[in-house]
Coordinates of C-alpha atoms and ligand atoms in Angstrom, one line a residue:
X1 CA -6.7 -3.4 11.3
X2 CA -4.5 -6.4 11.9
X3 CA -1.7 -6.2 14.3
X4 CA 0.9 -7.3 11.7
X5 CA 0.2 -4.2 9.6
X6 CA 0.2 -1.9 12.6
X7 CA 3.6 -3.2 13.7
X8 CA 4.9 -3.0 10.2
X9 CA 3.9 0.6 9.8
X10 CA 5.3 1.4 13.2
X11 CA 8.6 -0.2 12.2
X12 CA 8.5 1.9 9.1
X13 CA 8.3 5.0 11.2
X14 CA 11.5 4.0 12.8
X15 CA 10.1 3.7 16.3
X16 CA 9.0 7.4 16.4
X17 CA 5.6 6.2 17.7
X18 CA 5.4 4.7 21.2
X19 CA 4.4 1.1 20.9
X20 CA 2.4 -0.3 23.7
X21 CA 1.1 -3.4 22.0
X22 CA 3.1 -6.6 22.5
X23 CA 4.7 -7.8 19.3
X24 CA 3.6 -11.3 18.3
X25 CA 5.9 -14.1 19.6
X26 CA 8.9 -14.6 17.3
X27 CA 8.1 -18.3 17.1
X28 CA 4.4 -17.8 16.2
X29 CA 3.7 -19.9 13.1
X30 CA 3.9 -17.8 9.9
X31 CA 0.9 -18.9 7.9
X32 CA 0.6 -17.8 4.3
X33 CA -2.7 -18.2 2.4
X34 CA -2.4 -18.6 -1.3
X35 CA -5.0 -17.4 -3.8
X36 CA -4.6 -18.3 -7.5
X37 CA -5.6 -15.2 -9.5
X38 CA -4.5 -16.5 -12.9
X39 CA -2.5 -19.6 -14.0
X40 CA 0.7 -17.8 -13.4
X41 CA -0.3 -15.1 -10.8
X42 CA -0.9 -15.7 -7.1
X43 CA -1.6 -13.6 -4.1
X44 CA 0.0 -14.6 -0.8
X45 CA -1.9 -13.2 2.2
X46 CA -0.8 -12.9 5.8
X47 CA 2.1 -11.4 7.6
X48 CA 1.7 -7.8 6.4
X49 CA 0.7 -6.5 3.0
X50 CA -0.5 -8.7 0.2
X51 CA 2.3 -10.2 -1.9
X52 CA 1.9 -11.0 -5.6
X53 CA 3.8 -13.8 -7.3
X54 CA 4.1 -13.6 -11.1
X55 CA 5.6 -16.7 -12.8
X56 CA 7.3 -15.7 -16.1
X57 CA 9.1 -17.8 -18.7
X58 CA 12.5 -17.0 -17.1
X59 CA 11.7 -16.8 -13.4
X60 CA 9.5 -15.4 -10.6
X61 CA 8.7 -11.7 -10.0
X62 CA 7.5 -10.9 -6.5
X63 CA 5.6 -7.8 -5.5
X64 CA 6.1 -6.8 -1.8
X65 CA 7.8 -8.9 1.0
X66 CA 5.7 -8.4 4.2
X67 CA 6.8 -7.9 7.8
X68 CA 10.2 -8.7 9.2
X69 CA 10.8 -12.5 9.2
X70 CA 8.3 -13.2 6.4
X71 CA 10.8 -13.2 3.5
X72 CA 11.7 -16.8 4.0
X73 CA 8.1 -18.0 4.4
X74 CA 7.3 -16.3 1.1
X75 CA 10.3 -17.9 -0.7
X76 CA 9.3 -21.3 0.8
X77 CA 5.7 -20.9 -0.4
X78 CA 6.9 -20.0 -3.9
X79 CA 8.8 -23.3 -4.0
X80 CA 5.5 -25.0 -3.6
X81 CA 4.1 -23.1 -6.7
X82 CA 7.0 -23.4 -9.1
X83 CA 10.6 -24.7 -9.5
X84 CA 11.6 -21.5 -11.2
X85 CA 14.0 -19.1 -9.4
X86 CA 13.0 -15.7 -8.0
X87 CA 14.6 -13.1 -10.2
X88 CA 12.9 -9.8 -9.2
X89 CA 11.3 -8.1 -6.2
X90 CA 9.2 -5.0 -6.7
X91 CA 8.1 -2.9 -3.7
X92 CA 4.9 -0.8 -4.0
X93 CA 6.1 1.6 -1.2
X94 CA 8.4 2.0 1.7
X95 CA 6.4 0.6 4.7
X96 CA 7.8 -2.1 6.9
X97 CA 4.9 -4.4 6.3
X98 CA 5.8 -4.4 2.6
X99 CA 9.6 -4.2 2.4
X100 CA 11.0 -5.8 5.5
X101 CA 11.1 -9.3 4.1
X102 CA 13.3 -8.0 1.3
X103 CA 16.4 -8.6 3.4
X104 CA 15.8 -12.4 3.3
X105 CA 15.7 -12.5 -0.5
X106 CA 18.9 -13.4 -2.4
X107 CA 21.0 -10.3 -2.7
X108 CA 21.7 -11.0 -6.3
X109 CA 18.2 -10.6 -7.6
X110 CA 16.8 -7.4 -9.1
X111 CA 15.1 -5.1 -6.6
X112 CA 12.9 -2.3 -8.1
X113 CA 11.0 0.6 -6.6
X114 CA 9.8 4.1 -7.4
X115 CA 12.7 6.6 -6.9
X116 CA 11.1 8.3 -3.9
X117 CA 10.4 4.9 -2.3
X118 CA 14.1 4.0 -2.6
X119 CA 15.0 7.3 -0.8
X120 CA 12.5 6.5 1.9
X121 CA 13.8 2.9 2.2
X122 CA 17.3 4.3 2.7
X123 CA 16.2 5.9 5.9
X124 CA 15.0 2.5 7.3
X125 CA 16.9 0.8 10.1
X126 CA 16.4 -2.7 8.7
X127 CA 18.4 -2.0 5.5
X128 CA 21.2 -0.4 7.5
X129 CA 21.3 -3.5 9.7
X130 CA 21.6 -5.7 6.6
X131 CA 24.2 -3.7 4.8
X132 CA 21.8 -2.6 2.1
X133 CA 20.7 -6.1 1.1
X134 CA 17.2 -5.8 -0.3
X135 CA 17.5 -2.1 -1.1
X136 CA 16.1 -1.1 -4.5
X137 CA 18.8 -1.4 -7.3
X138 CA 16.6 0.0 -10.1
X139 CA 14.2 2.9 -9.8
X140 CA 11.7 4.7 -12.0
X141 CA 10.1 8.1 -11.8
X142 CA 6.8 7.9 -13.7
X143 CA 6.8 4.7 -15.8
X144 CA 8.9 1.7 -16.4
X145 CA 8.4 -1.5 -18.3
X146 CA 10.0 -4.8 -17.3
X147 CA 9.9 -7.9 -19.6
X148 CA 7.8 -8.3 -22.7
X149 CA 4.9 -10.2 -24.3
X150 CA 3.0 -12.3 -21.7
X151 CA 5.7 -11.5 -19.1
X152 CA 5.5 -7.7 -19.4
X153 CA 5.1 -5.6 -16.2
X154 CA 4.3 -1.9 -16.4
X155 CA 5.2 0.2 -13.3
X156 CA 3.5 3.6 -12.9
X157 CA 3.7 6.4 -10.4
X158 CA 0.8 8.9 -10.6
X159 CA 1.6 11.3 -7.7
X160 CA 1.4 11.4 -3.9
X161 CA -1.2 9.5 -1.9
X162 CA -0.4 7.0 0.9
X163 CA 3.3 8.0 0.5
X164 CA 5.2 9.9 -2.2
X165 CA 6.4 6.7 -3.9
X166 CA 3.3 4.5 -4.4
X167 CA 3.9 2.3 -7.4
X168 CA 1.1 0.7 -9.4
X169 CA 2.3 -2.7 -10.7
X170 CA 0.4 -3.8 -13.8
X171 CA 0.4 -7.2 -15.4
X172 CA -1.1 -6.2 -18.8
X173 CA -1.5 -9.8 -20.3
X174 CA -3.5 -10.7 -17.2
X175 CA -5.4 -7.5 -16.9
X176 CA -4.4 -7.3 -13.2
X177 CA -2.8 -4.5 -11.1
X178 CA -1.2 -4.6 -7.6
X179 CA -2.2 -1.2 -6.1
X180 CA -0.2 -1.4 -2.9
X181 CA -1.6 0.8 -0.1
X182 CA -2.7 3.8 -2.1
X183 CA -5.8 1.5 -2.3
X184 CA -5.2 -0.8 0.7
X185 CA -8.8 -1.5 1.5
X186 CA -12.3 0.1 1.5
X187 CA -11.9 2.8 4.1
X188 CA -10.0 6.0 4.6
X189 CA -6.5 5.4 3.5
X190 CA -3.6 6.0 5.9
X191 CA -1.6 9.0 4.9
X192 CA 2.1 8.9 5.8
X193 CA 3.0 12.6 5.7
X194 CA 6.6 11.9 6.9
X195 CA 7.1 9.9 3.7
X196 CA 5.4 12.4 1.5
X197 CA 1.8 11.1 1.5
X198 CA -1.0 13.6 0.7
X199 CA -4.6 14.0 1.9
X200 CA -5.0 16.9 -0.5
X201 CA -3.9 15.0 -3.6
X202 CA -4.6 11.3 -3.1
X203 CA -7.9 11.5 -5.0
X204 CA -6.1 13.1 -8.0
X205 CA -3.4 10.4 -8.0
X206 CA -6.2 7.7 -7.8
X207 CA -8.1 9.3 -10.7
X208 CA -4.9 9.6 -12.8
X209 CA -4.3 5.9 -12.2
X210 CA -7.9 5.1 -13.2
X211 CA -7.6 7.1 -16.4
X212 CA -4.0 6.3 -17.2
X213 CA -3.9 2.5 -16.9
X214 CA -5.9 0.7 -19.6
X215 CA -7.4 -2.8 -19.8
X216 CA -7.4 -3.9 -16.2
X217 CA -10.2 -5.8 -14.5
X218 CA -8.8 -6.9 -11.2
X219 CA -6.9 -5.1 -8.4
X220 CA -4.8 -6.9 -5.8
X221 CA -5.1 -4.3 -3.0
X222 CA -2.5 -3.7 -0.3
X223 CA -4.5 -5.4 2.5
X224 CA -7.9 -6.7 1.4
X225 CA -8.7 -10.4 2.0
X226 CA -10.4 -10.3 -1.5
X227 CA -9.4 -8.6 -4.8
X228 CA -11.4 -5.7 -6.0
X229 CA -12.5 -4.6 -9.5
X230 CA -11.3 -1.7 -11.6
X231 CA -14.7 0.0 -11.2
X232 CA -14.1 0.0 -7.4
X233 CA -11.0 2.1 -7.9
X234 CA -13.1 4.9 -9.4
X235 CA -15.5 4.5 -6.4
X236 CA -12.5 4.7 -4.0
X237 CA -11.2 7.9 -5.8
X238 CA -14.7 9.5 -5.4
X239 CA -14.9 8.4 -1.8
X240 CA -11.5 10.2 -1.1
X241 CA -12.7 13.3 -2.9
X242 CA -15.9 13.4 -0.9
X243 CA -14.0 13.0 2.4
X244 CA -11.7 15.9 1.2
X245 CA -14.6 18.1 0.5
X246 CA -16.1 17.5 3.9
X247 CA -12.8 18.1 5.7
X248 CA -12.0 21.2 3.7
X249 CA -15.5 22.7 4.3
X250 CA -15.1 22.1 8.1
X251 CA -11.7 23.7 8.2
X252 CA -12.9 26.6 6.2
X253 CA -15.8 27.0 8.7
X254 CA -13.2 27.5 11.4
X255 CA -13.4 24.1 13.0
X256 CA -10.2 22.4 14.4
X257 CA -9.1 18.9 13.1
X258 CA -10.0 17.5 16.6
X259 CA -13.5 19.1 16.5
X260 CA -14.1 17.6 13.0
X261 CA -12.8 14.2 14.1
X262 CA -15.1 14.2 17.1
X263 CA -18.1 15.0 14.9
X264 CA -17.0 12.3 12.5
X265 CA -17.5 11.9 8.8
X266 CA -20.7 10.3 7.8
X267 CA -19.8 8.1 4.9
X268 CA -22.3 8.7 2.1
X269 CA -24.6 5.7 1.6
X270 CA -23.6 5.1 -2.0
X271 CA -20.3 3.8 -0.7
X272 CA -21.4 0.2 0.1
X273 CA -18.9 -2.1 1.8
X274 CA -16.9 0.8 3.3
X275 CA -15.8 0.7 6.9
X276 CA -18.0 3.1 8.9
X277 CA -16.0 6.0 10.3
X278 CA -15.7 5.2 14.0
X279 CA -16.4 8.1 16.4
X280 CA -13.5 9.2 18.6
X281 CA -13.7 7.2 21.8
X282 CA -14.2 9.1 25.0
X283 CA -11.2 7.4 26.7
X284 CA -8.0 7.3 24.7
X285 CA -7.1 3.9 23.3
X286 CA -4.1 2.0 24.7
X287 CA -2.3 2.3 21.4
X288 CA -2.6 5.6 19.7
X289 CA -4.1 5.4 16.2
X290 CA -1.7 5.4 13.3
X291 CA -0.8 8.8 12.0
X292 CA -3.1 10.4 14.6
X293 CA -6.3 8.8 13.3
X294 CA -8.9 11.0 11.8
X295 CA -7.8 14.1 13.5
X296 CA -4.2 13.5 12.4
X297 CA -5.4 13.1 8.8
X298 CA -7.3 16.4 8.9
X299 CA -4.3 18.1 10.5
X300 CA -2.1 16.9 7.7
X301 CA -4.6 18.3 5.2
X302 CA -4.6 21.6 7.1
X303 CA -0.8 21.8 6.8
X304 CA -1.0 21.0 3.1
X305 CA -3.6 23.6 2.4
X306 CA -1.4 26.3 4.0
X307 CA 1.5 25.5 1.7
Ligands
ZN401 ZN1 1.6 1.2 3.8

């Protein structure tokens, strides 16, 4: 995992986790790589979560704003792509590597997020420090449509996963969706239980998205260097369900989360391209894994199963 993302998530946790890694130097160059997905849709990579830039007839809609200090580099990069003004910023979820750049966007534009994400953002220090600039102004619960015709964007929420406010941002005319971190990459997803994420239900939310969103070919994932296909979302949902079955069976057999983590989950071979599950190291790493690593994830599940 890249350090930028680690930092961003730690920031999102409001410093609850001890950070031993040194942050990158403030003057380190902020390099953004641009991928053209369609004539009017780009992905900006680097500096945190993947940012989508959608150029409409009336202005630019941005999805996610990366780590602190990356809002201005995003805005500068957009100026190289189009003379149109940025009108809207949509956040996929509350984490610091997706929302921190918000505070550098013009305060007058439209900021949109799922309603639980807005509530989570309101707990974040960065928005308190900036008097609420960049905070979501408009929210939705399950679905919202912005714009129409070729400029239409459909926003969906299908239930808890990475957090309790993971928005799916669909560009129907382009058959593309930005999934945020509920499908960040091909590996076990991070589950932020403090912000309502769910190990028990993420596969259901993923399947609801797969079945509920129609006519999509391409996914801009939260953190992958390459976009994925719609079929890969189904595979990812199955992968999460298989992990859940393994963890639940182990807990029901009386094993502790730590015992299960030490044994490790053997990823079924049909999941090609997935990061292997790393065995727990014998000596603790310098930086504790996010959300307690594999053991923490199973512990979260154990708590959810007792509810
Ligand atoms: Zn995240």
